[in-house]
């Protein structure tokens, strides 16, 4: 067996690490928007306030992970970036609209207005945009994983010309991709609820989010199950990867253990543990996909090696990442220490 | 609607839509990006003055500026994200060709974004959580990383203007050297000019707003201090800008003669070329009419030699001409307004040297107030010169813009959608800022008036 640690593999792996970070941090910020929309009960306003406080100082930093994914993709795997941008133009453009509206509406609400009605209007926009964006991100990933994009590439090559819908809509508008979109939404909402149990200073507020986290876990379970059925029932590329590859069994086992662990921890009110377990669960799901389609970046057409940039570029990018990490991680640690270290600080501020 | 549109055949209106969308998105983003580079400097100066002198008006100033900056920064961050996707959504073949070559500055820029966003979070939300000196340090890091992100992204743009660091084999780049691609002839002039532009534009915009308010309310301590901080940043940059523009013009003359010819409306190749002020370029007749011509001016400015030969557009096949009129007009606007701002800056400087208060001189205040939007207009105009002047190339003399565009038909739809989205955001931002940031200093007046004094 040849070594897995080739330069292209390492950079593909790091790109996925960046995506992983975006999902864990940025994803939870979107999940926060979901709970903003679903805020209910007598503590509705406190719930929204907690979400605002939790997202406020960090969402822009969390958001940069997505930019890093894009940059790494076009630097290290330019043909993949080009192909995905062409065939997934529509969902990606829609996702961008969601990103723009989410970020700006959130800021307009926090900084802009003092009037309740106006605040509520921005809050509504923020929440709806938070709902749409993860679904479109998931759809795009689903379109890659299922071989939809790869299939359209072949079609394009074979015929030279093709129908608009066949090239620009069919690859991503499939039951499987939409399923992955809903799964992404459920996962982000679940993550956010679990994180918020840790951030809540008030006991009752914490219970609110504990209940939401448990419902979120159930939603994740149901949606994941449905997606798996669709994958097996339809002719996607993921089915075999998910079930037959050497990684499959240990990965599914680990993911299941993490999921149960998260639920147990929530049940037992061990919120910090639940946070770790939920993050582990989401991470394992993501890597299950990545490893399931290895060595393809766009299955079943483009492999990591075929798409890789020249070695010198990869080498330098690796150095840039190492250098960047030395600046980034201490800064991030500082950011989170200032704002996340003391949940009770929010209460003191009120 | 687009059922039978053939893929792979680019039609002209799609290309036009893609170019318009790119230009529109960039023109939108640059406003917020410039604020993200300039405002942290202003806030840090104000907060440091408060820290040093204990004058609370400065703290008030820093806080109020921070509020506006938070709104603008968020819009800058999301519109920047749109841009990084648009590189692929609109120009996939450009990225296929150039991604591996210019990824380096973009990767470094990514980390600049991280430090900027992280410490901006600390700065905006950390007023009561960290020590004052730490807070000022956080602001300083934001300022540095803002400038750094401009440096890196402009380096990428410089490569599009003067591509280096690769060879071409069968239409594909080989022997890629990302480091050489960062240090191209355009890199230094563009970076210098852009960073100065950011300080000029923010400095003069803030100074202009407060000068305007001082004209109505001359004793207001809040506005006086704001004016002094803003001028501190804007004046040196505005004075340096024509010199930096001269460096840019000379690199363009040497490496992109067609762009210079378009900017100057120079159709004929000639020695002792005149410098044209104004004028209407007529592409069909190949002449620029009604311009005020300063003999030998262009040869002198572009090559520092009154007898130097300047290449005119006639030296290039017409298929390689950029659109002449927009480039020419944009260049005239930039140079005209840039000269005005530099003169006003010198006036303000002389006023200070003579130990006078700029705030006491109503004519100077008027001159500054008029300049408020000029830096931003110059930036839009300057980028029009750079980007439209590079046409029809996306990578100068290597890849044509028409060959780089996405094959997806119907591009006018995303163009219209994103334009509406940005119009909406722009309107909201203007409305929020005018209501919450500009409307507020009356509070400061009441608080600060007794302590106002003469201090500046
Ligand atoms: C406050 C803004 C501002 C001001 C006062 C000026 N410029 Fe400028 N100019 C820019 C802002 C700008 C810019 C928007 O930042 C550009 C676009 C690309 C770049 O590097 O800077 C630019 C580009 C640009 C270019 C094209 C460079 C290229 O294509 O790469 C030239 C030749 C000049 N400028 C020359 C001048 C001269 C002779 C000025 C004399 C007053 C001047 N600029 C003032
Ligand atoms: C932010 C300031 C900038 C503005 C206002 C600006 C403006 C424009 C405009 C008006 C166009 C359309 C030109 C035409 O087709 O006639 C354009 C094209 C383009 N710009 Fe810029 N630009 C800016 C900075 C940059 C930077 C820093 C980069 C790259 C890293 C860049 C990359 C591109 C690309 C890829 C295109 C499309 C291809 C082309 O038309 O040549 N731009 N820009
Ligand atoms: C001369 C042109 C440009 C300058 C000076 C510039 C500068 C900046 C600055 C200072 C920021 C910080 C955010 C803010 O202030 O609002 C920013 C944000 C951003 N810019 Fe630009 N930019 C330019 C063009 C571009 C282009 C061409 C791209 C992409 C292709 C881009 C991508 C981004 C991204 C992704 C962000 C968001 C970073 C975050 O999430 O915080 N920018 N830009």
GROMACS .gro file of N, CA and C in nm, chain A residues 166-281:
model
  348
  166UNK      N    1  -2.994   1.993  -1.727
  166UNK     CA    2  -2.916   1.872  -1.708
  166UNK      C    3  -2.779   1.902  -1.647
  167UNK      N    4  -2.720   2.015  -1.687
  167UNK     CA    5  -2.587   2.049  -1.639
  167UNK      C    6  -2.588   2.128  -1.510
  168UNK      N    7  -2.681   2.223  -1.498
  168UNK     CA    8  -2.670   2.320  -1.389
  168UNK      C    9  -2.772   2.300  -1.278
  169UNK      N   10  -2.868   2.210  -1.300
  169UNK     CA   11  -2.967   2.187  -1.195
  169UNK      C   12  -2.966   2.041  -1.148
  170UNK      N   13  -2.971   1.950  -1.246
  170UNK     CA   14  -2.982   1.808  -1.211
  170UNK      C   15  -2.874   1.757  -1.116
  171UNK      N   16  -2.748   1.804  -1.129
  171UNK     CA   17  -2.645   1.747  -1.041
  171UNK      C   18  -2.672   1.769  -0.892
  172UNK      N   19  -2.742   1.877  -0.859
  172UNK     CA   20  -2.759   1.904  -0.716
  172UNK      C   21  -2.903   1.892  -0.668
  173UNK      N   22  -2.999   1.900  -0.758
  173UNK     CA   23  -3.137   1.893  -0.712
  173UNK      C   24  -3.183   1.747  -0.712
  174UNK      N   25  -3.128   1.672  -0.618
  174UNK     CA   26  -3.166   1.531  -0.607
  174UNK      C   27  -3.215   1.507  -0.464
  175UNK      N   28  -3.291   1.401  -0.445
  175UNK     CA   29  -3.339   1.372  -0.308
  175UNK      C   30  -3.221   1.357  -0.212
  176UNK      N   31  -3.116   1.294  -0.259
  176UNK     CA   32  -3.002   1.271  -0.170
  176UNK      C   33  -2.941   1.404  -0.127
  177UNK      N   34  -2.913   1.493  -0.226
  177UNK     CA   35  -2.848   1.620  -0.192
  177UNK      C   36  -2.936   1.703  -0.100
  178UNK      N   37  -3.063   1.708  -0.130
  178UNK     CA   38  -3.153   1.784  -0.044
  178UNK      C   39  -3.154   1.722   0.096
  179UNK      N   40  -3.150   1.589   0.099
  179UNK     CA   41  -3.142   1.522   0.229
  179UNK      C   42  -3.018   1.564   0.306
  180UNK      N   43  -2.905   1.570   0.237
  180UNK     CA   44  -2.781   1.613   0.304
  180UNK      C   45  -2.795   1.758   0.350
  181UNK      N   46  -2.865   1.839   0.269
  181UNK     CA   47  -2.888   1.977   0.310
  181UNK      C   48  -2.965   1.985   0.441
  182UNK      N   49  -3.071   1.908   0.450
  182UNK     CA   50  -3.151   1.909   0.574
  182UNK      C   51  -3.068   1.853   0.690
  183UNK      N   52  -2.986   1.752   0.660
  183UNK     CA   53  -2.900   1.696   0.764
  183UNK      C   54  -2.805   1.802   0.817
  184UNK      N   55  -2.746   1.880   0.725
  184UNK     CA   56  -2.654   1.986   0.769
  184UNK      C   57  -2.727   2.082   0.862
  185UNK      N   58  -2.848   2.118   0.825
  185UNK     CA   59  -2.925   2.210   0.909
  185UNK      C   60  -2.949   2.150   1.047
  186UNK      N   61  -2.989   2.023   1.049
  186UNK     CA   62  -3.016   1.958   1.177
  186UNK      C   63  -2.890   1.951   1.262
  187UNK      N   64  -2.778   1.918   1.198
  187UNK     CA   65  -2.652   1.908   1.271
  187UNK      C   66  -2.613   2.043   1.330
  188UNK      N   67  -2.627   2.149   1.251
  188UNK     CA   68  -2.586   2.282   1.299
  188UNK      C   69  -2.675   2.325   1.415
  189UNK      N   70  -2.803   2.297   1.402
  189UNK     CA   71  -2.894   2.336   1.509
  189UNK      C   72  -2.862   2.258   1.637
  190UNK      N   73  -2.834   2.130   1.620
  190UNK     CA   74  -2.798   2.045   1.734
  190UNK      C   75  -2.672   2.099   1.802
  191UNK      N   76  -2.569   2.127   1.721
  191UNK     CA   77  -2.445   2.180   1.777
  191UNK      C   78  -2.471   2.308   1.856
  192UNK      N   79  -2.547   2.398   1.793
  192UNK     CA   80  -2.571   2.526   1.858
  192UNK      C   81  -2.640   2.507   1.992
  193UNK      N   82  -2.742   2.421   1.995
  193UNK     CA   83  -2.815   2.402   2.120
  193UNK      C   84  -2.723   2.346   2.229
  194UNK      N   85  -2.637   2.251   2.189
  194UNK     CA   86  -2.546   2.194   2.288
  194UNK      C   87  -2.450   2.301   2.339
  195UNK      N   88  -2.391   2.380   2.247
  195UNK     CA   89  -2.298   2.485   2.291
  195UNK      C   90  -2.369   2.583   2.385
  196UNK      N   91  -2.495   2.613   2.352
  196UNK     CA   92  -2.565   2.715   2.430
  196UNK      C   93  -2.596   2.667   2.572
  197UNK      N   94  -2.607   2.534   2.590
  197UNK     CA   95  -2.626   2.487   2.728
  197UNK      C   96  -2.506   2.525   2.812
  198UNK      N   97  -2.388   2.526   2.749
  198UNK     CA   98  -2.269   2.562   2.826
  198UNK      C   99  -2.263   2.712   2.849
  199UNK      N  100  -2.310   2.787   2.750
  199UNK     CA  101  -2.297   2.932   2.760
  199UNK      C  102  -2.402   2.997   2.850
  200UNK      N  103  -2.514   2.929   2.866
  200UNK     CA  104  -2.621   2.989   2.945
  200UNK      C  105  -2.577   3.004   3.089
  201UNK      N  106  -2.602   3.121   3.147
  201UNK     CA  107  -2.566   3.140   3.287
  201UNK      C  108  -2.683   3.098   3.376
  202UNK      N  109  -2.799   3.117   3.323
  202UNK     CA  110  -2.920   3.096   3.403
  202UNK      C  111  -2.967   2.951   3.394
  203UNK      N  112  -3.006   2.896   3.507
  203UNK     CA  113  -3.041   2.754   3.513
  203UNK      C  114  -3.156   2.718   3.420
  204UNK      N  115  -3.261   2.800   3.419
  204UNK     CA  116  -3.379   2.765   3.340
  204UNK      C  117  -3.350   2.779   3.190
  205UNK      N  118  -3.269   2.878   3.160
  205UNK     CA  119  -3.230   2.897   3.021
  205UNK      C  120  -3.152   2.776   2.973
  206UNK      N  121  -3.067   2.726   3.062
  206UNK     CA  122  -2.987   2.608   3.027
  206UNK      C  123  -3.078   2.489   3.001
  207UNK      N  124  -3.180   2.476   3.083
  207UNK     CA  125  -3.276   2.366   3.062
  207UNK      C  126  -3.348   2.380   2.928
  208UNK      N  127  -3.381   2.505   2.892
  208UNK     CA  128  -3.444   2.528   2.762
  208UNK      C  129  -3.357   2.470   2.651
  209UNK      N  130  -3.230   2.502   2.657
  209UNK     CA  131  -3.144   2.457   2.547
  209UNK      C  132  -3.109   2.309   2.560
  210UNK      N  133  -3.117   2.257   2.681
  210UNK     CA  134  -3.096   2.112   2.695
  210UNK      C  135  -3.207   2.038   2.621
  211UNK      N  136  -3.329   2.085   2.640
  211UNK     CA  137  -3.441   2.022   2.571
  211UNK      C  138  -3.424   2.035   2.420
  212UNK      N  139  -3.383   2.155   2.378
  212UNK     CA  140  -3.365   2.176   2.234
  212UNK      C  141  -3.254   2.087   2.179
  213UNK      N  142  -3.149   2.071   2.255
  213UNK     CA  143  -3.039   1.986   2.210
  213UNK      C  144  -3.086   1.842   2.194
  214UNK      N  145  -3.167   1.796   2.287
  214UNK     CA  146  -3.215   1.658   2.278
  214UNK      C  147  -3.306   1.640   2.157
  215UNK      N  148  -3.393   1.740   2.134
  215UNK     CA  149  -3.476   1.733   2.013
  215UNK      C  150  -3.388   1.737   1.889
  216UNK      N  151  -3.283   1.819   1.895
  216UNK     CA  152  -3.190   1.829   1.782
  216UNK      C  153  -3.126   1.694   1.755
  217UNK      N  154  -3.084   1.626   1.862
  217UNK     CA  155  -3.020   1.496   1.845
  217UNK      C  156  -3.115   1.398   1.777
  218UNK      N  157  -3.241   1.406   1.819
  218UNK     CA  158  -3.341   1.317   1.757
  218UNK      C  159  -3.356   1.350   1.609
  219UNK      N  160  -3.363   1.480   1.578
  219UNK     CA  161  -3.377   1.522   1.439
  219UNK      C  162  -3.259   1.472   1.355
  220UNK      N  163  -3.139   1.487   1.409
  220UNK     CA  164  -3.020   1.441   1.338
  220UNK      C  165  -3.032   1.292   1.308
  221UNK      N  166  -3.074   1.219   1.411
  221UNK     CA  167  -3.085   1.074   1.395
  221UNK      C  168  -3.183   1.038   1.283
  222UNK      N  169  -3.299   1.100   1.287
  222UNK     CA  170  -3.402   1.068   1.188
  222UNK      C  171  -3.355   1.104   1.048
  223UNK      N  172  -3.303   1.229   1.033
  223UNK     CA  173  -3.264   1.274   0.900
  223UNK      C  174  -3.148   1.188   0.848
  224UNK      N  175  -3.053   1.158   0.934
  224UNK     CA  176  -2.939   1.077   0.890
  224UNK      C  177  -2.988   0.942   0.839
  225UNK      N  178  -3.085   0.888   0.910
  225UNK     CA  179  -3.138   0.758   0.871
  225UNK      C  180  -3.204   0.766   0.734
  226UNK      N  181  -3.283   0.868   0.715
  226UNK     CA  182  -3.351   0.885   0.585
  226UNK      C  183  -3.247   0.902   0.473
  227UNK      N  184  -3.146   0.983   0.499
  227UNK     CA  185  -3.042   1.007   0.397
  227UNK      C  186  -2.972   0.876   0.362
  228UNK      N  187  -2.946   0.797   0.464
  228UNK     CA  188  -2.880   0.668   0.439
  228UNK      C  189  -2.967   0.580   0.350
  229UNK      N  190  -3.097   0.577   0.380
  229UNK     CA  191  -3.189   0.498   0.298
  229UNK      C  192  -3.186   0.546   0.153
  230UNK      N  193  -3.193   0.680   0.136
  230UNK     CA  194  -3.191   0.734   0.000
  230UNK      C  195  -3.061   0.694  -0.070
  231UNK      N  196  -2.950   0.704   0.003
  231UNK     CA  197  -2.821   0.673  -0.058
  231UNK      C  198  -2.819   0.529  -0.106
  232UNK      N  199  -2.874   0.440  -0.023
  232UNK     CA  200  -2.870   0.299  -0.061
  232UNK      C  201  -2.971   0.268  -0.172
  233UNK      N  202  -3.083   0.340  -0.168
  233UNK     CA  203  -3.190   0.308  -0.263
  233UNK      C  204  -3.162   0.366  -0.400
  234UNK      N  205  -3.099   0.482  -0.404
  234UNK     CA  206  -3.076   0.543  -0.535
  234UNK      C  207  -2.934   0.515  -0.579
  235UNK      N  208  -2.911   0.552  -0.702
  235UNK     CA  209  -2.784   0.517  -0.763
  235UNK      C  210  -2.682   0.626  -0.735
  236UNK      N  211  -2.640   0.637  -0.610
  236UNK     CA  212  -2.540   0.738  -0.582
  236UNK      C  213  -2.405   0.673  -0.561
  237UNK      N  214  -2.305   0.760  -0.562
  237UNK     CA  215  -2.172   0.710  -0.542
  237UNK      C  216  -2.145   0.677  -0.396
  238UNK      N  217  -2.221   0.739  -0.307
  238UNK     CA  218  -2.193   0.724  -0.165
  238UNK      C  219  -2.228   0.587  -0.111
  239UNK      N  220  -2.335   0.530  -0.160
  239UNK     CA  221  -2.381   0.402  -0.107
  239UNK      C  222  -2.266   0.306  -0.083
  240UNK      N  223  -2.196   0.266  -0.191
  240UNK     CA  224  -2.086   0.172  -0.175
  240UNK      C  225  -1.978   0.225  -0.082
  241UNK      N  226  -1.941   0.352  -0.098
  241UNK     CA  227  -1.835   0.409  -0.013
  241UNK      C  228  -1.872   0.400   0.133
  242UNK      N  229  -1.999   0.426   0.161
  242UNK     CA  230  -2.043   0.428   0.300
  242UNK      C  231  -2.044   0.291   0.362
  243UNK      N  232  -2.074   0.192   0.279
  243UNK     CA  233  -2.093   0.061   0.340
  243UNK      C  234  -1.979  -0.037   0.318
  244UNK      N  235  -1.911  -0.025   0.206
  244UNK     CA  236  -1.818  -0.131   0.171
  244UNK      C  237  -1.671  -0.105   0.199
  245UNK      N  238  -1.632   0.025   0.206
  245UNK     CA  239  -1.489   0.049   0.217
  245UNK      C  240  -1.439   0.002   0.353
  246UNK      N  241  -1.307  -0.009   0.360
  246UNK     CA  242  -1.245  -0.065   0.480
  246UNK      C  243  -1.271   0.023   0.602
  247UNK      N  244  -1.288   0.155   0.575
  247UNK     CA  245  -1.308   0.247   0.685
  247UNK      C  246  -1.447   0.233   0.745
  248UNK      N  247  -1.537   0.184   0.663
  248UNK     CA  248  -1.678   0.206   0.692
  248UNK      C  249  -1.720   0.161   0.831
  249UNK      N  250  -1.695   0.035   0.862
  249UNK     CA  251  -1.751  -0.019   0.986
  249UNK      C  252  -1.699   0.055   1.110
  250UNK      N  253  -1.567   0.065   1.127
  250UNK     CA  254  -1.521   0.139   1.245
  250UNK      C  255  -1.574   0.283   1.251
  251UNK      N  256  -1.588   0.345   1.135
  251UNK     CA  257  -1.635   0.482   1.135
  251UNK      C  258  -1.780   0.493   1.180
  252UNK      N  259  -1.862   0.405   1.125
  252UNK     CA  260  -2.003   0.410   1.166
  252UNK      C  261  -2.014   0.382   1.315
  253UNK      N  262  -1.935   0.287   1.361
  253UNK     CA  263  -1.939   0.252   1.503
  253UNK      C  264  -1.901   0.374   1.586
  254UNK      N  265  -1.791   0.439   1.547
  254UNK     CA  266  -1.744   0.554   1.625
  254UNK      C  267  -1.846   0.666   1.624
  255UNK      N  268  -1.905   0.690   1.507
  255UNK     CA  269  -2.005   0.797   1.498
  255UNK      C  270  -2.123   0.767   1.589
  256UNK      N  271  -2.166   0.642   1.586
  256UNK     CA  272  -2.278   0.603   1.671
  256UNK      C  273  -2.245   0.620   1.818
  257UNK      N  274  -2.124   0.581   1.856
  257UNK     CA  275  -2.083   0.594   1.996
  257UNK      C  276  -2.085   0.741   2.037
  258UNK      N  277  -2.030   0.827   1.949
  258UNK     CA  278  -2.026   0.969   1.981
  258UNK      C  279  -2.168   1.023   1.999
  259UNK      N  280  -2.259   0.979   1.910
  259UNK     CA  281  -2.397   1.029   1.919
  259UNK      C  282  -2.460   0.989   2.051
  260UNK      N  283  -2.442   0.861   2.088
  260UNK     CA  284  -2.501   0.815   2.213
  260UNK      C  285  -2.438   0.885   2.333
  261UNK      N  286  -2.309   0.905   2.323
  261UNK     CA  287  -2.234   0.972   2.429
  261UNK      C  288  -2.290   1.113   2.448
  262UNK      N  289  -2.315   1.183   2.337
  262UNK     CA  290  -2.367   1.320   2.347
  262UNK      C  291  -2.505   1.319   2.414
  263UNK      N  292  -2.588   1.223   2.374
  263UNK     CA  293  -2.722   1.219   2.431
  263UNK      C  294  -2.716   1.186   2.581
  264UNK      N  295  -2.630   1.091   2.613
  264UNK     CA  296  -2.616   1.055   2.754
  264UNK      C  297  -2.571   1.176   2.835
  265UNK      N  298  -2.470   1.247   2.781
  265UNK     CA  299  -2.416   1.361   2.856
  265UNK      C  300  -2.522   1.468   2.875
  266UNK      N  301  -2.604   1.490   2.772
  266UNK     CA  302  -2.711   1.589   2.785
  266UNK      C  303  -2.810   1.544   2.891
  267UNK      N  304  -2.843   1.416   2.883
  267UNK     CA  305  -2.936   1.359   2.979
  267UNK      C  306  -2.885   1.379   3.120
  268UNK      N  307  -2.754   1.349   3.137
  268UNK     CA  308  -2.694   1.357   3.271
  268UNK      C  309  -2.656   1.500   3.307
  269UNK      N  310  -2.688   1.594   3.222
  269UNK     CA  311  -2.654   1.735   3.244
  269UNK      C  312  -2.504   1.758   3.258
  270UNK      N  313  -2.427   1.679   3.185
  270UNK     CA  314  -2.283   1.708   3.181
  270UNK      C  315  -2.258   1.786   3.053
  271UNK      N  316  -2.280   1.917   3.062
  271UNK     CA  317  -2.288   1.994   2.940
  271UNK      C  318  -2.154   2.009   2.869
  272UNK      N  319  -2.048   2.021   2.948
  272UNK     CA  320  -1.918   2.035   2.881
  272UNK      C  321  -1.881   1.907   2.807
  273UNK      N  322  -1.912   1.796   2.868
  273UNK     CA  323  -1.889   1.667   2.802
  273UNK      C  324  -1.974   1.658   2.676
  274UNK      N  325  -2.099   1.701   2.688
  274UNK     CA  326  -2.189   1.694   2.573
  274UNK      C  327  -2.133   1.776   2.458
  275UNK      N  328  -2.072   1.889   2.490
  275UNK     CA  329  -2.015   1.973   2.384
  275UNK      C  330  -1.907   1.897   2.309
  276UNK      N  331  -1.819   1.832   2.384
  276UNK     CA  332  -1.712   1.756   2.319
  276UNK      C  333  -1.771   1.644   2.234
  277UNK      N  334  -1.868   1.574   2.291
  277UNK     CA  335  -1.925   1.459   2.221
  277UNK      C  336  -1.997   1.502   2.094
  278UNK      N  337  -2.072   1.613   2.101
  278UNK     CA  338  -2.146   1.658   1.983
  278UNK      C  339  -2.048   1.699   1.873
  279UNK      N  340  -1.943   1.771   1.912
  279UNK     CA  341  -1.844   1.811   1.813
  279UNK      C  342  -1.780   1.688   1.751
  280UNK      N  343  -1.752   1.588   1.834
  280UNK     CA  344  -1.691   1.465   1.782
  280UNK      C  345  -1.786   1.397   1.683
  281UNK      N  346  -1.912   1.395   1.717
  281UNK     CA  347  -2.010   1.329   1.631
  281UNK      C  348  -2.015   1.396   1.494
   0.00000   0.00000   0.00000
